[in-house]
Amino acid sequence: MTWQMMNSKELATITQRLLAAGRRHTVGLRKDGTVVAVGASTAGECRTSAWRDITEVAAGNVHVARNTGKSHTLGLRSDGLVEACGWNKHGQCKVQDWREIVAVAAGWRFSVGLRSDGTVVTTGRFASDSLARWRKVDKLTCGDWHVAVRISDGTVRASGNNTCGQCEVHAWREIEFLAAGYLHTIGLTVDGKVQATGQSEFWRGCEKWREIVAVAAGSYHTVGLTAQGTVVAAGRSDFGQCDVSGWKDVVAIAAGGVHTVGLRSDGSVIGVGANEFGQLDTSNWILF
């Protein structure tokens, strides 16, 4: 099936793997399996030029506090191995021994991988016995200090920092996509509606959205992609990271600390929000 023949939900399932945004950088996956990155590379988080045969990218660290400037980037290879670059003080880039990985996610100081058997592996500064006990996982997302996963039956589990209730997802049902931010977690239901938990200031209003096919969560904001290719946003917009109302023909979204990026149907990438480190300098990107 070609992309032109897919409906918006099927397309979003694929294209969401092509774009990632971190604290101060943005990562894009080209159709040839190579990876581009722009923004701050204080710890080498943008050193992805040598990667090949990548099928998914992830960027860590969405929180904007001063002590979280460094970040890391993950790339899932077609053979189930994982590439990593960037900040590795806590071993968050020690993924060389991972095998049979089908999805990756990155938080602050830790990384998470989903194995083909539905179990989860993690590395870095994140200690939680519950992750090792999870089974039949088919999607995962990382906030700064919490992890949320979708079980194959459409239910959700979460573990980690729960100071604002960001892990209170046990009652969620029929979830299709997940996104986790600094202190909140977002779930997209199979019928295109949005559920949210955690710090309400960062998502208030998104529960009224309809016909959503993908969601993304930044440090203080939440973004939704509609079936029509337009984009909606809720939460704080101190740096204009929610100024997406004029976007059209978008097929994927990602939310960083205080910036938002969108992948258009022509392969180009647009962005709004903070650009202090050049994390929005994607005007020359053509991902497919």
Short mmCIF file of N, CA, C and O in Angstrom, two decimals, residues 11-140:
data_model
loop_
_atom_site.label_atom_id
_atom_site.label_comp_id
_atom_site.label_asym_id
_atom_site.label_seq_id
_atom_site.Cartn_x
_atom_site.Cartn_y
_atom_site.Cartn_z
N LEU A 11 -1.60 6.59 7.96
CA LEU A 11 -0.43 7.39 7.61
C LEU A 11 0.26 7.91 8.86
O LEU A 11 1.49 7.87 8.97
N ALA A 12 -0.51 8.37 9.84
CA ALA A 12 0.07 8.90 11.07
C ALA A 12 0.83 7.83 11.84
O ALA A 12 1.85 8.11 12.48
N THR A 13 0.37 6.59 11.78
CA THR A 13 1.04 5.49 12.46
C THR A 13 2.47 5.34 11.97
O THR A 13 3.39 5.07 12.74
N ILE A 14 2.67 5.56 10.68
CA ILE A 14 4.01 5.44 10.09
C ILE A 14 4.83 6.71 10.28
O ILE A 14 5.97 6.69 10.74
N THR A 15 4.24 7.84 9.95
CA THR A 15 5.01 9.09 9.91
C THR A 15 5.40 9.60 11.29
O THR A 15 6.39 10.34 11.40
N GLN A 16 4.68 9.24 12.34
CA GLN A 16 5.07 9.68 13.68
C GLN A 16 6.44 9.16 14.07
O GLN A 16 7.09 9.71 14.96
N ARG A 17 6.90 8.12 13.40
CA ARG A 17 8.23 7.56 13.69
C ARG A 17 9.35 8.36 13.03
O ARG A 17 10.53 8.11 13.28
N LEU A 18 8.97 9.33 12.19
CA LEU A 18 9.96 10.05 11.39
C LEU A 18 10.43 11.35 12.02
O LEU A 18 11.36 11.99 11.51
N LEU A 19 9.81 11.77 13.12
CA LEU A 19 10.07 13.09 13.68
C LEU A 19 10.15 13.00 15.20
O LEU A 19 9.35 12.31 15.82
N ALA A 20 11.12 13.70 15.78
CA ALA A 20 11.25 13.73 17.24
C ALA A 20 11.79 15.09 17.66
O ALA A 20 12.56 15.73 16.93
N ALA A 21 11.40 15.53 18.84
CA ALA A 21 11.85 16.81 19.36
C ALA A 21 12.26 16.65 20.83
O ALA A 21 11.55 16.03 21.61
N GLY A 22 13.41 17.19 21.17
CA GLY A 22 13.91 17.13 22.53
C GLY A 22 13.87 18.49 23.21
O GLY A 22 13.14 19.39 22.79
N ARG A 23 14.68 18.63 24.23
CA ARG A 23 14.73 19.89 24.98
C ARG A 23 15.15 21.06 24.09
O ARG A 23 14.52 22.10 24.09
N ARG A 24 16.22 20.85 23.30
CA ARG A 24 16.75 21.94 22.48
C ARG A 24 17.14 21.48 21.09
O ARG A 24 17.89 22.16 20.40
N HIS A 25 16.65 20.30 20.65
CA HIS A 25 17.02 19.83 19.32
C HIS A 25 15.84 19.12 18.66
O HIS A 25 14.87 18.75 19.31
N THR A 26 15.94 18.96 17.34
CA THR A 26 14.91 18.31 16.54
C THR A 26 15.58 17.27 15.65
O THR A 26 16.66 17.51 15.10
N VAL A 27 14.92 16.13 15.50
CA VAL A 27 15.49 15.01 14.76
C VAL A 27 14.51 14.57 13.67
O VAL A 27 13.30 14.48 13.92
N GLY A 28 15.03 14.30 12.47
CA GLY A 28 14.19 13.84 11.37
C GLY A 28 14.78 12.61 10.71
O GLY A 28 16.00 12.49 10.57
N LEU A 29 13.91 11.71 10.31
CA LEU A 29 14.32 10.47 9.64
C LEU A 29 13.96 10.55 8.16
O LEU A 29 12.79 10.70 7.81
N ARG A 30 14.98 10.45 7.30
CA ARG A 30 14.73 10.48 5.86
C ARG A 30 14.29 9.11 5.36
O ARG A 30 14.52 8.09 6.01
N LYS A 31 13.68 9.09 4.17
CA LYS A 31 13.17 7.84 3.61
C LYS A 31 14.27 6.84 3.29
O LYS A 31 14.00 5.64 3.18
N ASP A 32 15.51 7.31 3.16
CA ASP A 32 16.62 6.40 2.88
C ASP A 32 17.23 5.81 4.14
O ASP A 32 18.24 5.10 4.09
N GLY A 33 16.62 6.11 5.32
CA GLY A 33 17.10 5.54 6.57
C GLY A 33 18.19 6.32 7.25
O GLY A 33 18.71 5.89 8.28
N THR A 34 18.57 7.47 6.71
CA THR A 34 19.54 8.34 7.36
C THR A 34 18.80 9.35 8.24
O THR A 34 17.59 9.55 8.11
N VAL A 35 19.54 9.99 9.14
CA VAL A 35 18.93 10.86 10.14
C VAL A 35 19.59 12.23 10.14
O VAL A 35 20.81 12.35 10.08
N VAL A 36 18.76 13.27 10.19
CA VAL A 36 19.24 14.65 10.30
C VAL A 36 18.83 15.20 11.66
O VAL A 36 17.81 14.80 12.22
N ALA A 37 19.62 16.12 12.17
CA ALA A 37 19.30 16.72 13.47
C ALA A 37 19.82 18.14 13.51
O ALA A 37 20.90 18.44 12.96
N VAL A 38 19.06 19.03 14.14
CA VAL A 38 19.48 20.42 14.30
C VAL A 38 19.21 20.86 15.73
O VAL A 38 18.40 20.27 16.44
N GLY A 39 19.90 21.93 16.13
CA GLY A 39 19.73 22.44 17.48
C GLY A 39 20.99 22.26 18.30
O GLY A 39 22.08 22.01 17.77
N ALA A 40 20.83 22.40 19.61
CA ALA A 40 21.97 22.25 20.52
C ALA A 40 22.51 20.83 20.47
O ALA A 40 21.75 19.87 20.46
N SER A 41 23.83 20.73 20.44
CA SER A 41 24.46 19.42 20.47
C SER A 41 25.57 19.42 21.51
O SER A 41 26.66 18.90 21.29
N THR A 42 25.26 20.00 22.65
CA THR A 42 26.23 20.15 23.74
C THR A 42 26.85 18.82 24.12
O THR A 42 28.03 18.73 24.44
N ALA A 43 26.03 17.77 24.11
CA ALA A 43 26.51 16.44 24.48
C ALA A 43 26.62 15.51 23.26
O ALA A 43 26.78 14.31 23.43
N GLY A 44 26.50 16.07 22.08
CA GLY A 44 26.57 15.26 20.87
C GLY A 44 25.25 14.66 20.46
O GLY A 44 25.21 13.73 19.65
N GLU A 45 24.14 15.22 20.93
CA GLU A 45 22.83 14.65 20.62
C GLU A 45 22.42 14.81 19.16
O GLU A 45 21.46 14.17 18.72
N CYS A 46 23.13 15.67 18.41
CA CYS A 46 22.83 15.83 16.99
C CYS A 46 23.82 15.10 16.08
O CYS A 46 23.79 15.26 14.86
N ARG A 47 24.66 14.27 16.65
CA ARG A 47 25.67 13.55 15.86
C ARG A 47 25.08 12.25 15.30
O ARG A 47 25.43 11.15 15.71
N THR A 48 24.18 12.40 14.36
CA THR A 48 23.46 11.25 13.80
C THR A 48 23.83 10.98 12.34
O THR A 48 23.26 10.07 11.72
N SER A 49 24.75 11.73 11.78
CA SER A 49 25.00 11.68 10.34
C SER A 49 25.51 10.33 9.86
O SER A 49 25.36 9.99 8.69
N ALA A 50 26.11 9.55 10.75
CA ALA A 50 26.66 8.25 10.34
C ALA A 50 25.64 7.12 10.47
O ALA A 50 25.93 5.99 10.05
N TRP A 51 24.48 7.39 11.00
CA TRP A 51 23.49 6.33 11.18
C TRP A 51 22.90 5.91 9.83
O TRP A 51 22.69 6.73 8.94
N ARG A 52 22.60 4.61 9.72
CA ARG A 52 22.03 4.06 8.50
C ARG A 52 20.93 3.06 8.85
O ARG A 52 20.92 2.49 9.95
N ASP A 53 20.03 2.85 7.91
CA ASP A 53 18.95 1.85 8.05
C ASP A 53 18.09 2.08 9.29
O ASP A 53 17.66 1.14 9.95
N ILE A 54 17.83 3.34 9.60
CA ILE A 54 17.01 3.69 10.76
C ILE A 54 15.54 3.68 10.37
O ILE A 54 15.16 4.10 9.27
N THR A 55 14.69 3.20 11.28
CA THR A 55 13.24 3.14 11.02
C THR A 55 12.42 3.99 12.00
O THR A 55 11.23 4.18 11.79
N GLU A 56 13.06 4.47 13.06
CA GLU A 56 12.36 5.32 14.04
C GLU A 56 13.38 6.14 14.80
O GLU A 56 14.49 5.68 15.06
N VAL A 57 13.00 7.37 15.17
CA VAL A 57 13.87 8.22 15.98
C VAL A 57 13.15 8.66 17.24
O VAL A 57 11.92 8.78 17.27
N ALA A 58 13.93 8.91 18.28
CA ALA A 58 13.39 9.42 19.55
C ALA A 58 14.38 10.40 20.14
O ALA A 58 15.60 10.24 19.99
N ALA A 59 13.87 11.43 20.80
CA ALA A 59 14.72 12.45 21.43
C ALA A 59 14.35 12.57 22.89
O ALA A 59 13.18 12.65 23.25
N GLY A 60 15.35 12.59 23.75
CA GLY A 60 15.10 12.63 25.18
C GLY A 60 14.99 14.03 25.74
O GLY A 60 15.39 15.01 25.11
N ASN A 61 14.42 14.09 26.97
CA ASN A 61 14.52 15.28 27.80
C ASN A 61 13.67 16.46 27.31
O ASN A 61 14.16 17.35 26.63
N VAL A 62 12.39 16.44 27.65
CA VAL A 62 11.52 17.55 27.24
C VAL A 62 11.42 18.66 28.27
O VAL A 62 10.87 19.72 27.98
N HIS A 63 11.92 18.46 29.47
CA HIS A 63 11.81 19.49 30.50
C HIS A 63 12.78 20.63 30.24
O HIS A 63 13.90 20.42 29.79
N VAL A 64 12.36 21.86 30.56
CA VAL A 64 13.15 23.04 30.20
C VAL A 64 13.90 23.65 31.38
O VAL A 64 14.43 24.74 31.26
N ALA A 65 13.97 22.98 32.50
CA ALA A 65 14.72 23.51 33.64
C ALA A 65 16.19 23.67 33.27
O ALA A 65 16.72 22.97 32.41
N ARG A 66 16.87 24.57 33.95
CA ARG A 66 18.26 24.88 33.61
C ARG A 66 19.19 23.68 33.75
O ARG A 66 20.20 23.59 33.07
N ASN A 67 18.85 22.78 34.66
CA ASN A 67 19.75 21.63 34.88
C ASN A 67 19.45 20.47 33.93
O ASN A 67 19.94 19.37 34.14
N THR A 68 18.66 20.72 32.87
CA THR A 68 18.33 19.65 31.93
C THR A 68 18.73 20.01 30.51
O THR A 68 18.11 19.59 29.56
N GLY A 69 19.77 20.80 30.35
CA GLY A 69 20.15 21.27 29.02
C GLY A 69 20.63 20.18 28.09
O GLY A 69 20.36 20.22 26.90
N LYS A 70 21.37 19.20 28.61
CA LYS A 70 21.89 18.14 27.75
C LYS A 70 20.81 17.12 27.45
O LYS A 70 19.87 16.94 28.21
N SER A 71 20.99 16.42 26.32
CA SER A 71 19.96 15.47 25.90
C SER A 71 20.62 14.31 25.17
O SER A 71 21.84 14.26 25.01
N HIS A 72 19.79 13.37 24.71
CA HIS A 72 20.30 12.25 23.92
C HIS A 72 19.28 11.88 22.85
O HIS A 72 18.11 12.27 22.92
N THR A 73 19.74 11.14 21.86
CA THR A 73 18.91 10.76 20.72
C THR A 73 19.04 9.27 20.47
O THR A 73 20.13 8.70 20.59
N LEU A 74 17.94 8.64 20.12
CA LEU A 74 17.92 7.21 19.80
C LEU A 74 17.47 7.00 18.37
O LEU A 74 16.62 7.73 17.85
N GLY A 75 18.02 5.97 17.75
CA GLY A 75 17.58 5.56 16.42
C GLY A 75 17.40 4.05 16.37
O GLY A 75 18.32 3.30 16.71
N LEU A 76 16.22 3.61 15.98
CA LEU A 76 15.95 2.17 15.86
C LEU A 76 16.31 1.71 14.47
O LEU A 76 15.82 2.25 13.48
N ARG A 77 17.16 0.69 14.37
CA ARG A 77 17.57 0.16 13.08
C ARG A 77 16.61 -0.92 12.58
O ARG A 77 15.89 -1.53 13.36
N SER A 78 16.65 -1.15 11.30
CA SER A 78 15.76 -2.13 10.68
C SER A 78 16.04 -3.55 11.16
O SER A 78 15.18 -4.43 11.06
N ASP A 79 17.25 -3.80 11.69
CA ASP A 79 17.58 -5.14 12.18
C ASP A 79 17.27 -5.33 13.66
O ASP A 79 17.64 -6.33 14.26
N GLY A 80 16.57 -4.36 14.27
CA GLY A 80 16.18 -4.48 15.66
C GLY A 80 17.21 -4.02 16.66
O GLY A 80 17.00 -4.13 17.87
N LEU A 81 18.34 -3.50 16.18
CA LEU A 81 19.35 -2.92 17.05
C LEU A 81 19.09 -1.42 17.19
O LEU A 81 18.27 -0.85 16.45
N VAL A 82 19.77 -0.79 18.16
CA VAL A 82 19.49 0.62 18.46
C VAL A 82 20.78 1.42 18.46
O VAL A 82 21.79 0.99 19.03
N GLU A 83 20.73 2.59 17.84
CA GLU A 83 21.83 3.56 17.89
C GLU A 83 21.50 4.62 18.94
O GLU A 83 20.33 4.91 19.21
N ALA A 84 22.54 5.20 19.53
CA ALA A 84 22.32 6.26 20.52
C ALA A 84 23.48 7.24 20.47
O ALA A 84 24.64 6.86 20.21
N CYS A 85 23.18 8.50 20.71
CA CYS A 85 24.23 9.51 20.81
C CYS A 85 23.77 10.58 21.79
O CYS A 85 22.58 10.74 22.06
N GLY A 86 24.75 11.33 22.32
CA GLY A 86 24.40 12.40 23.23
C GLY A 86 24.80 12.13 24.67
O GLY A 86 25.70 11.33 24.95
N TRP A 87 24.10 12.78 25.57
CA TRP A 87 24.40 12.73 27.00
C TRP A 87 24.28 11.31 27.52
O TRP A 87 23.26 10.66 27.36
N ASN A 88 25.34 10.82 28.17
CA ASN A 88 25.36 9.44 28.63
C ASN A 88 25.85 9.30 30.07
O ASN A 88 26.31 8.24 30.48
N LYS A 89 25.70 10.35 30.85
CA LYS A 89 26.21 10.34 32.22
C LYS A 89 25.62 9.21 33.05
O LYS A 89 26.30 8.64 33.91
N HIS A 90 24.38 8.86 32.78
CA HIS A 90 23.70 7.84 33.58
C HIS A 90 23.50 6.54 32.81
O HIS A 90 22.70 5.70 33.21
N GLY A 91 24.22 6.40 31.69
CA GLY A 91 24.11 5.17 30.91
C GLY A 91 22.91 5.11 30.01
O GLY A 91 22.56 4.04 29.50
N GLN A 92 22.28 6.26 29.74
CA GLN A 92 21.07 6.28 28.92
C GLN A 92 21.34 5.93 27.46
O GLN A 92 20.41 5.61 26.71
N CYS A 93 22.61 5.97 27.05
CA CYS A 93 22.97 5.60 25.68
C CYS A 93 23.56 4.20 25.57
O CYS A 93 24.02 3.79 24.50
N LYS A 94 23.55 3.45 26.65
CA LYS A 94 24.11 2.10 26.64
C LYS A 94 23.07 1.11 26.13
O LYS A 94 22.47 0.33 26.90
N VAL A 95 22.85 1.13 24.83
CA VAL A 95 21.82 0.30 24.20
C VAL A 95 22.42 -0.74 23.26
O VAL A 95 21.68 -1.43 22.54
N GLN A 96 23.74 -0.87 23.28
CA GLN A 96 24.41 -1.74 22.32
C GLN A 96 24.01 -3.21 22.47
O GLN A 96 24.10 -3.97 21.49
N ASP A 97 23.60 -3.61 23.65
CA ASP A 97 23.25 -5.01 23.88
C ASP A 97 21.77 -5.31 23.60
O ASP A 97 21.35 -6.47 23.68
N TRP A 98 21.00 -4.30 23.29
CA TRP A 98 19.58 -4.52 23.03
C TRP A 98 19.41 -5.28 21.71
O TRP A 98 20.10 -5.02 20.73
N ARG A 99 18.45 -6.20 21.69
CA ARG A 99 18.16 -7.00 20.51
C ARG A 99 16.66 -7.11 20.29
O ARG A 99 15.87 -7.00 21.24
N GLU A 100 16.27 -7.32 19.05
CA GLU A 100 14.87 -7.54 18.68
C GLU A 100 13.96 -6.41 19.19
O GLU A 100 12.86 -6.64 19.70
N ILE A 101 14.43 -5.18 19.02
CA ILE A 101 13.66 -4.00 19.44
C ILE A 101 12.76 -3.54 18.29
O ILE A 101 13.19 -3.51 17.13
N VAL A 102 11.53 -3.17 18.62
CA VAL A 102 10.58 -2.73 17.60
C VAL A 102 10.11 -1.29 17.82
O VAL A 102 9.43 -0.72 16.96
N ALA A 103 10.45 -0.69 18.96
CA ALA A 103 10.10 0.71 19.22
C ALA A 103 11.01 1.24 20.32
O ALA A 103 11.47 0.47 21.17
N VAL A 104 11.27 2.54 20.28
CA VAL A 104 12.13 3.17 21.28
C VAL A 104 11.49 4.46 21.79
O VAL A 104 10.70 5.10 21.08
N ALA A 105 11.87 4.85 23.01
CA ALA A 105 11.44 6.12 23.59
C ALA A 105 12.55 6.61 24.51
O ALA A 105 13.32 5.81 25.06
N ALA A 106 12.62 7.92 24.70
CA ALA A 106 13.69 8.51 25.50
C ALA A 106 13.12 9.51 26.49
O ALA A 106 12.29 10.35 26.14
N GLY A 107 13.56 9.40 27.74
CA GLY A 107 13.17 10.35 28.78
C GLY A 107 14.38 11.15 29.23
O GLY A 107 15.37 11.28 28.50
N TRP A 108 14.30 11.69 30.42
CA TRP A 108 15.43 12.42 30.99
C TRP A 108 16.34 11.42 31.70
O TRP A 108 15.94 10.79 32.68
N ARG A 109 17.53 11.24 31.17
CA ARG A 109 18.55 10.36 31.75
C ARG A 109 18.23 8.87 31.61
O ARG A 109 18.87 8.04 32.24
N PHE A 110 17.27 8.50 30.78
CA PHE A 110 17.00 7.08 30.58
C PHE A 110 16.41 6.84 29.19
O PHE A 110 15.92 7.75 28.53
N SER A 111 16.49 5.57 28.75
CA SER A 111 15.94 5.14 27.47
C SER A 111 15.14 3.87 27.68
O SER A 111 15.45 3.07 28.57
N VAL A 112 14.14 3.68 26.84
CA VAL A 112 13.27 2.51 26.94
C VAL A 112 13.11 1.90 25.55
O VAL A 112 12.95 2.62 24.56
N GLY A 113 13.16 0.57 25.49
CA GLY A 113 12.94 -0.13 24.24
C GLY A 113 11.86 -1.18 24.37
O GLY A 113 11.71 -1.80 25.43
N LEU A 114 11.11 -1.37 23.31
CA LEU A 114 10.07 -2.40 23.26
C LEU A 114 10.58 -3.57 22.44
O LEU A 114 10.95 -3.41 21.28
N ARG A 115 10.62 -4.74 23.06
CA ARG A 115 11.06 -5.95 22.35
C ARG A 115 9.92 -6.54 21.52
O ARG A 115 8.74 -6.28 21.77
N SER A 116 10.28 -7.35 20.56
CA SER A 116 9.30 -7.97 19.67
C SER A 116 8.37 -8.92 20.42
O SER A 116 7.28 -9.23 19.94
N ASP A 117 8.77 -9.38 21.61
CA ASP A 117 7.91 -10.28 22.39
C ASP A 117 6.97 -9.54 23.33
O ASP A 117 6.28 -10.15 24.14
N GLY A 118 6.93 -8.19 23.21
CA GLY A 118 6.01 -7.40 24.02
C GLY A 118 6.51 -7.04 25.40
O GLY A 118 5.76 -6.51 26.22
N THR A 119 7.79 -7.31 25.68
CA THR A 119 8.39 -6.90 26.95
C THR A 119 9.19 -5.62 26.76
O THR A 119 9.45 -5.19 25.63
N VAL A 120 9.60 -5.03 27.88
CA VAL A 120 10.25 -3.73 27.86
C VAL A 120 11.64 -3.82 28.48
O VAL A 120 11.84 -4.50 29.49
N VAL A 121 12.61 -3.13 27.88
CA VAL A 121 13.96 -3.03 28.42
C VAL A 121 14.28 -1.55 28.63
O VAL A 121 13.81 -0.69 27.88
N THR A 122 15.06 -1.26 29.67
CA THR A 122 15.39 0.13 29.95
C THR A 122 16.84 0.25 30.37
O THR A 122 17.45 -0.72 30.84
N THR A 123 17.40 1.43 30.18
CA THR A 123 18.76 1.71 30.62
C THR A 123 18.85 3.17 31.04
O THR A 123 18.09 4.01 30.58
N GLY A 124 19.76 3.45 31.97
CA GLY A 124 19.89 4.80 32.47
C GLY A 124 19.34 4.92 33.87
O GLY A 124 19.12 3.93 34.57
N ARG A 125 19.08 6.14 34.27
CA ARG A 125 18.66 6.42 35.65
C ARG A 125 17.14 6.35 35.79
O ARG A 125 16.45 7.35 35.89
N PHE A 126 16.64 5.15 35.75
CA PHE A 126 15.20 4.95 35.95
C PHE A 126 15.02 3.56 36.56
O PHE A 126 15.23 2.56 35.88
N ALA A 127 14.70 3.50 37.83
CA ALA A 127 14.55 2.22 38.52
C ALA A 127 13.08 1.97 38.81
O ALA A 127 12.45 2.69 39.57
N SER A 128 12.52 0.95 38.16
CA SER A 128 11.13 0.58 38.40
C SER A 128 10.95 -0.89 38.08
O SER A 128 11.12 -1.31 36.93
N ASP A 129 10.63 -1.67 39.09
CA ASP A 129 10.43 -3.10 38.89
C ASP A 129 9.24 -3.40 37.97
O ASP A 129 9.20 -4.44 37.31
N SER A 130 8.28 -2.48 37.93
CA SER A 130 7.06 -2.74 37.17
C SER A 130 7.34 -2.87 35.68
O SER A 130 6.67 -3.64 34.98
N LEU A 131 8.34 -2.15 35.17
CA LEU A 131 8.64 -2.22 33.74
C LEU A 131 9.01 -3.63 33.33
O LEU A 131 8.59 -4.10 32.27
N ALA A 132 9.77 -4.30 34.15
CA ALA A 132 10.20 -5.66 33.83
C ALA A 132 9.05 -6.65 33.87
O ALA A 132 9.11 -7.71 33.25
N ARG A 133 7.98 -6.30 34.58
CA ARG A 133 6.84 -7.21 34.71
C ARG A 133 5.81 -7.02 33.60
O ARG A 133 4.93 -7.87 33.43
N TRP A 134 5.87 -5.92 32.88
CA TRP A 134 4.87 -5.66 31.85
C TRP A 134 4.98 -6.66 30.70
O TRP A 134 6.07 -7.04 30.29
N ARG A 135 3.83 -7.10 30.20
CA ARG A 135 3.76 -8.03 29.08
C ARG A 135 2.75 -7.54 28.06
O ARG A 135 1.88 -6.73 28.36
N LYS A 136 2.88 -8.02 26.84
CA LYS A 136 1.97 -7.69 25.74
C LYS A 136 1.91 -6.18 25.47
O LYS A 136 0.87 -5.64 25.11
N VAL A 137 3.04 -5.52 25.64
CA VAL A 137 3.15 -4.09 25.33
C VAL A 137 3.32 -3.92 23.82
O VAL A 137 4.06 -4.67 23.18
N ASP A 138 2.63 -2.94 23.24
CA ASP A 138 2.82 -2.69 21.81
C ASP A 138 3.09 -1.23 21.46
O ASP A 138 3.39 -0.91 20.31
N LYS A 139 3.03 -0.31 22.45
CA LYS A 139 3.43 1.08 22.23
C LYS A 139 3.98 1.62 23.54
O LYS A 139 3.56 1.19 24.63
N LEU A 140 4.89 2.58 23.44
CA LEU A 140 5.45 3.16 24.65
C LEU A 140 5.84 4.61 24.44
O LEU A 140 6.07 5.05 23.31
#
